[in-house]
Coordinates of C-alpha atoms and ligand atoms in Angstrom, one line a residue:
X1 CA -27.8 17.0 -0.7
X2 CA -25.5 20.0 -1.6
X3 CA -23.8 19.7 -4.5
X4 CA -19.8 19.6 -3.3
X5 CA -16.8 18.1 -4.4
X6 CA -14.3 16.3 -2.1
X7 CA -10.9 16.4 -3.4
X8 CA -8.5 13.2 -2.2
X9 CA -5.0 13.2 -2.3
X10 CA -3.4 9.2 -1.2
X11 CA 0.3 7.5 -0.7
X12 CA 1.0 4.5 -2.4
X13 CA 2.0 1.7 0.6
X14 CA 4.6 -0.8 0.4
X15 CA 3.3 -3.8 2.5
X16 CA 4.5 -7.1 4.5
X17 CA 8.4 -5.0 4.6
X18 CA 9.6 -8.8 4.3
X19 CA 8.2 -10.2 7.8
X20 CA 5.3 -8.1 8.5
X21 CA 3.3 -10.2 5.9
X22 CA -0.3 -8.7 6.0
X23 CA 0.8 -6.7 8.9
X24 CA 3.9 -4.0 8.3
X25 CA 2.9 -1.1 5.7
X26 CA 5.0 2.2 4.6
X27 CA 3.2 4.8 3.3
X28 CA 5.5 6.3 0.5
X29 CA 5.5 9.4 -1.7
X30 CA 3.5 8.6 -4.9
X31 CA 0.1 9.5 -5.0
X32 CA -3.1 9.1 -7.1
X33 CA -5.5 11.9 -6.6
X34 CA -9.3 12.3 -7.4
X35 CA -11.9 15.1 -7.2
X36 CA -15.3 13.6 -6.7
X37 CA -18.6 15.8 -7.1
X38 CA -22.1 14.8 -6.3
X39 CA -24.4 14.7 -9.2
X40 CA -28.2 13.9 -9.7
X41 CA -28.8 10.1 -8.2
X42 CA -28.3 7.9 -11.4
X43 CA -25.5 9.8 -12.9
X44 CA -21.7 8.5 -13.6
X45 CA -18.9 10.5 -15.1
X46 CA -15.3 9.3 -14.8
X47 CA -12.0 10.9 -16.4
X48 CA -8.8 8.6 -15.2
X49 CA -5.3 10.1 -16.3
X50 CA -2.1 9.3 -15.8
X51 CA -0.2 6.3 -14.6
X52 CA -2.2 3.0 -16.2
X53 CA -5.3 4.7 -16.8
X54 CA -6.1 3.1 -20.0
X55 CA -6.7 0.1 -18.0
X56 CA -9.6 1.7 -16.1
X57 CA -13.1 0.9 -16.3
X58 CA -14.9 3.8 -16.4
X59 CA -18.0 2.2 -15.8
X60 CA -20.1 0.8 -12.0
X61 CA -17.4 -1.3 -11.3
X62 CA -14.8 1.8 -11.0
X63 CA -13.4 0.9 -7.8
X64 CA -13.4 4.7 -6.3
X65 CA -17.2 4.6 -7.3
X66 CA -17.8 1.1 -5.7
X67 CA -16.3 1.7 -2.5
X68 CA -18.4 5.2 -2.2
X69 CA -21.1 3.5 -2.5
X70 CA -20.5 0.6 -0.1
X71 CA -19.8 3.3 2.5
X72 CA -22.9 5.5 1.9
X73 CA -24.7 2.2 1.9
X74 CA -22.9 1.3 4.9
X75 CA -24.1 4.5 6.8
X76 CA -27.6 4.1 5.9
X77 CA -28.0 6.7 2.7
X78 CA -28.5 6.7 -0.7
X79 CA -25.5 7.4 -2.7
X80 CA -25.8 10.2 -5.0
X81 CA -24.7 10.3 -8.7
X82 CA -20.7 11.0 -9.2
X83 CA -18.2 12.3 -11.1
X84 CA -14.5 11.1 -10.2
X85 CA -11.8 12.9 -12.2
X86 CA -8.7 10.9 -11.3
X87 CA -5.0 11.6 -11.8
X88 CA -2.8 8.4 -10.8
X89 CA 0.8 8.6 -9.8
X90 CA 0.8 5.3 -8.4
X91 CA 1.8 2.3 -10.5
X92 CA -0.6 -0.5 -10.7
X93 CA -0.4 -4.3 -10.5
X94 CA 3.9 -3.4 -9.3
X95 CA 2.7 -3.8 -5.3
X96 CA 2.3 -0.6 -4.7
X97 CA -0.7 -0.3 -3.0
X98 CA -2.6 0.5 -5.8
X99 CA -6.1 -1.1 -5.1
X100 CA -5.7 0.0 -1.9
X101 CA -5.4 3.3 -2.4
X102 CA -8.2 3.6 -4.7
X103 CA -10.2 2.2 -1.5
X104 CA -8.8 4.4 0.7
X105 CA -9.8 7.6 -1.8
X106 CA -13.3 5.6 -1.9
X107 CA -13.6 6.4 1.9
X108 CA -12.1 9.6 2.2
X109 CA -14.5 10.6 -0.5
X110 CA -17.4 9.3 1.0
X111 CA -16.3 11.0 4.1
X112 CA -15.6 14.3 2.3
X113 CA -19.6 13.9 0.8
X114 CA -21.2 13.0 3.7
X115 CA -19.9 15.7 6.1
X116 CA -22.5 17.0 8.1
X117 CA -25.1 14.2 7.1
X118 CA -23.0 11.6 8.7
X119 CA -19.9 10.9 10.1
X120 CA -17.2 8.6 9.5
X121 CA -14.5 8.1 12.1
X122 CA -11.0 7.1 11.3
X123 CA -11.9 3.7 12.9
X124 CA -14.8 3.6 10.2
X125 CA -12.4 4.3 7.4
X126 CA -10.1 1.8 8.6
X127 CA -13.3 -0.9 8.7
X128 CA -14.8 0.0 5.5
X129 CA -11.4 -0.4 3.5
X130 CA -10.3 -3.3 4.9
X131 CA -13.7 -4.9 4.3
X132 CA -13.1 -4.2 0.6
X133 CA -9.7 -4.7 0.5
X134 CA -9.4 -8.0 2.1
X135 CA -6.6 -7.5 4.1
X136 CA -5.2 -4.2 6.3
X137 CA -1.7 -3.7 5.6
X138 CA -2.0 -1.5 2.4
X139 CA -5.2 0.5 3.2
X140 CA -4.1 1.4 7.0
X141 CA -1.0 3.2 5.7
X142 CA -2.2 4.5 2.7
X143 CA -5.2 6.4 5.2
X144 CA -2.8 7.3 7.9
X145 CA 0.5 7.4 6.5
X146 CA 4.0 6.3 8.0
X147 CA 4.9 3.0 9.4
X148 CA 1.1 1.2 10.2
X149 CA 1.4 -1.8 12.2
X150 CA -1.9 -3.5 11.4
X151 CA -4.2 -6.3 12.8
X152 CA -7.9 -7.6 13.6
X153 CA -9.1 -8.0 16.8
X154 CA -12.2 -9.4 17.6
X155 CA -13.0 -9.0 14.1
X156 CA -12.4 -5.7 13.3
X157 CA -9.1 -4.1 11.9
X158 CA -6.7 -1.7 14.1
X159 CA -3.9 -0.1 13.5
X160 CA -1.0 1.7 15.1
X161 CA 1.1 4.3 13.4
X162 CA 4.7 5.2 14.2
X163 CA 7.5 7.4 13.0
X164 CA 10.2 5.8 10.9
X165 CA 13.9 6.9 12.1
X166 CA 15.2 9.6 9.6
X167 CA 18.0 7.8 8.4
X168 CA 15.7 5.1 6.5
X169 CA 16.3 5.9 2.6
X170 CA 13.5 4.0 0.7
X171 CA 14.3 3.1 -2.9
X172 CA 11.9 1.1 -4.8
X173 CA 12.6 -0.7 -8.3
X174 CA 9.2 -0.9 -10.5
X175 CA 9.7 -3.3 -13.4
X176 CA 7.8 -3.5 -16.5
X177 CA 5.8 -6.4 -15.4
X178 CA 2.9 -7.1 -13.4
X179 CA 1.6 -9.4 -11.1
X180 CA -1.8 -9.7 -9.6
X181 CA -2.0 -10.2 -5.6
X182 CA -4.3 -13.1 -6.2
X183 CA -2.2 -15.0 -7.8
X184 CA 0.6 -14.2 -5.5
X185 CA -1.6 -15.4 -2.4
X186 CA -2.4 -18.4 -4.2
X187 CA 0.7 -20.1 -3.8
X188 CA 1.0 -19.7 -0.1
X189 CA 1.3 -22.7 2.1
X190 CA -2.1 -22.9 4.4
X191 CA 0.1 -23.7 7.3
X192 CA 3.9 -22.9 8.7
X193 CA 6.5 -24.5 10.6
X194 CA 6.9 -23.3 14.3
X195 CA 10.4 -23.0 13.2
X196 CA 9.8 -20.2 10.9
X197 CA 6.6 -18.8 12.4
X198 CA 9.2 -18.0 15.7
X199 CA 11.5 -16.6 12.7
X200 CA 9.0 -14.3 11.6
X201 CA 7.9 -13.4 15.0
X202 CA 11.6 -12.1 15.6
X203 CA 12.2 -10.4 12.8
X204 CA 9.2 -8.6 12.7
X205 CA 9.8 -7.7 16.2
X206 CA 13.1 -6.8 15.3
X207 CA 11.7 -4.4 12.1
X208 CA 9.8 -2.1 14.6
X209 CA 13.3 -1.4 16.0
X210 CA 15.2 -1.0 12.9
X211 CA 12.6 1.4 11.5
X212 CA 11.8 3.8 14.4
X213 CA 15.5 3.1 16.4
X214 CA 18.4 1.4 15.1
X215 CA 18.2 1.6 10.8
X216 CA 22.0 -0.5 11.0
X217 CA 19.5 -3.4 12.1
X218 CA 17.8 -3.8 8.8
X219 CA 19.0 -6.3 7.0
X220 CA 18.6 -8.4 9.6
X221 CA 15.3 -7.4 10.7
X222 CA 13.8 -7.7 7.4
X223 CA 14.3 -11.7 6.6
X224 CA 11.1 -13.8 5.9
X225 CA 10.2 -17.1 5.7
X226 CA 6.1 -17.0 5.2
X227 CA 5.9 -15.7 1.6
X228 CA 8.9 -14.4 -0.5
X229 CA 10.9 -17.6 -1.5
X230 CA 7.2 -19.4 -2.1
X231 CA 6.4 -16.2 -5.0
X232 CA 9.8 -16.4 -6.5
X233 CA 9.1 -19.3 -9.1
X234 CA 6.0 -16.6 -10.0
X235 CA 8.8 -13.6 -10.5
X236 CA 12.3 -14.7 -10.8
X237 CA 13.2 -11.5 -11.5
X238 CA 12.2 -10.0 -8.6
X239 CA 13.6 -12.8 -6.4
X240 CA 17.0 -12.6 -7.8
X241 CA 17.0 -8.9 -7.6
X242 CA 16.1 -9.2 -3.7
X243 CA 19.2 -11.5 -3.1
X244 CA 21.7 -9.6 -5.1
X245 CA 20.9 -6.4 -3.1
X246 CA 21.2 -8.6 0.3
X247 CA 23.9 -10.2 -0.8
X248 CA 25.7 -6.5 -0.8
X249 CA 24.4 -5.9 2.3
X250 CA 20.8 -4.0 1.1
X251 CA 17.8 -4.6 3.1
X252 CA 15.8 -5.5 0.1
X253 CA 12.0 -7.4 0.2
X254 CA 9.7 -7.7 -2.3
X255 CA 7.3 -5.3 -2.1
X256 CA 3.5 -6.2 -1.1
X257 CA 2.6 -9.1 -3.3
X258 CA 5.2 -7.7 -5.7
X259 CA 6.7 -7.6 -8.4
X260 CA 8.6 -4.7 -7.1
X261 CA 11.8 -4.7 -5.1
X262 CA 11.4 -2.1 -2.0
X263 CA 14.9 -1.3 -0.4
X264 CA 15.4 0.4 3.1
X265 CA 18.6 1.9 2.8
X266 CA 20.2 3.1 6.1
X267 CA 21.0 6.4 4.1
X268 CA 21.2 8.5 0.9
X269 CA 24.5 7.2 0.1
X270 CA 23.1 3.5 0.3
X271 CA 20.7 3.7 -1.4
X272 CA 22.7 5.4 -4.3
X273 CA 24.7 2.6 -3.9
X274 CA 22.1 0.3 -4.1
X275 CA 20.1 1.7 -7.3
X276 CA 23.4 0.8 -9.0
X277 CA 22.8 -3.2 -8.5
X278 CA 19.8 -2.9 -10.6
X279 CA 21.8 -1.8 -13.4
X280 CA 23.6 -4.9 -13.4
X281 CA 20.5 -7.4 -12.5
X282 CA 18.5 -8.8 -14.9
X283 CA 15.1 -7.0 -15.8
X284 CA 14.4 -3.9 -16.6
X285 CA 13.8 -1.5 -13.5
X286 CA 12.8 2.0 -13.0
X287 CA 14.3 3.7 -10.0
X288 CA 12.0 5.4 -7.6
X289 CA 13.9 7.3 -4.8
X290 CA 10.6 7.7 -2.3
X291 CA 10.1 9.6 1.3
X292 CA 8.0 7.9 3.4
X293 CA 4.5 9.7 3.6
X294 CA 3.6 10.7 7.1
X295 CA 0.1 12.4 6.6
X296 CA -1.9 9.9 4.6
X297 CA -4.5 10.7 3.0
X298 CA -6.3 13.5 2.9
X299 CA -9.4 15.0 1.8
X300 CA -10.8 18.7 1.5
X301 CA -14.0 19.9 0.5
X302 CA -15.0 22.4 -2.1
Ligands
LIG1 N1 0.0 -8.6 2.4 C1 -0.4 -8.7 1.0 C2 0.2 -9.9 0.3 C3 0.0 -7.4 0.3 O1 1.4 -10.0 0.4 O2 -0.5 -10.6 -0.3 C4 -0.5 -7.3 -1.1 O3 -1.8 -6.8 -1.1

């Protein structure tokens, strides 16, 4: 193989947007990126800066390496040695999207490598993250950026992207805390109510409109009843930070599995207005004032 190097940039995603649960994802405008060179079969180099990269391994399990891997594997070739240089932007363990982007760079890499051996379509990249993943509502917009509706259908994973309505403001509060996704989905009830599932089914509905249409819808549109209230004896913080933002009228969620607090302000001056409840809430928060990403990720070769 030709030695190259594939250079990834990818948005951290905030998934579920209250009622979407493993579903709605926004692509926002953080980014971890990696430059990954083919070496000699056998060899491993990683450098990780930046946001949590003491917490790294630097070793096999490095989850950019893993998922190269898995998709050369997956097309049939050997993978060739690597070196990853990464710089992170993107917060980890906050429900950010973290893991998932480092999956998503894992396929954009191997994509980037194995141009002109083999190919892998967008559909691929979508199949091959969300086998890894677990779930498509982080890796779909992190890849393709925007507003990703997401879902499986006859076992594989789809996705649709749309355009979010100009007006939306998104302000996300990253506290100093963690919280691993595992956990989070382990306290989920096996089974719902019709009662809220037809709650659900409505507000998500209703979230497609407020994003793309009518942002004056989104408080509204972004009640839940499948996850949120079950996580908040796991991040009281969180959840009391989501209700004193709604309670002023904020469209607030948590964000993914949390413990972050995403808000879809319905303008610059909301959301101004609504970075100033944190100051007052309990916790510690750090104010991110985010675009929504619309390209995704991206990978160019060198
Ligand atoms: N939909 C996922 C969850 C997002 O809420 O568990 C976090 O990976």
């Amino acid at each position: 193989m030709t030695a190259r190097t594939a250079s990834v940039r990818v948005p951290a995603t905030s998934a579920n947007l209250g009622p979407g649960f493993d579903t709605l994802g926004l692509a926002l405008s953080v980014y971890d990126e990696v430059d990954v060179t083919a070496l000699p079969a056998g060899e491993l180099e990683i450098e990780v800066t930046g946001t949590g990269s003491a917490e790294i391994p630097r070793d096999e399990s490095h989850l950019i390496a893993r998922t190269i891997r898995y998709c050369f594997e997956a097309v049939g070739r050997t993978a060739p040695g690597l070196r990853i240089v990464a710089r992170n932007g993107i917060p980890h363990g906050k429900g950010l999207g973290s893991s998932g982007a480092a999956v998503a760079a894992g396929v954009l890499a191997a994509k980037g490598l194995l141009a002109g051996d083999a190919e892998l379509t967008d559909t691929d990249l979508l199949r091959l993250a969300t086998e890894l993943e677990g779930h498509p509502d982080n890796v779909a917009p992190a890849l393709f950026g925007g507003l990703t509706i997401a879902w499986t259908e006859n076992g594989a994973p789809r996705h649709k992207k749309l355009l979010v309505h100009r007006g939306v403001a998104p302000l996300v509060f990253v506290p100093d805390r963690t919280m691993s996704t595992s956990t989070a989905r382990s306290v989920l009830d096996a089974e719902v109510s019709r009662e809220d599932a037809v709650f659900n089914v409505s507000r998500s509905a209703l979230l497609i409109a407020a994003l793309t249409q009518s942002p004056d819808l989104l408080l509204s549109a972004t009640e839940d009843k499948l996850h949120q209230e079950r996580r908040g004896a796991q991040m009281p913080e969180t959840f009391a930070l989501v209700g004193a933002l709604r309670e002023r009228g904020f469209a607030a969620v948590v964000s993914g599995a949390g413990p972050s607090v995403l808000v879809l302000a319905d303008g610059p001056g909301a959301r101004l207005e609504a970075a100033r409840v944190a100051e007052e809430a309990a916790g510690s928060w750090q104010p991110l004032m985010l675009a929504v990403d619309f390209l995704g990720g991206t990978v160019k070769l060198t």
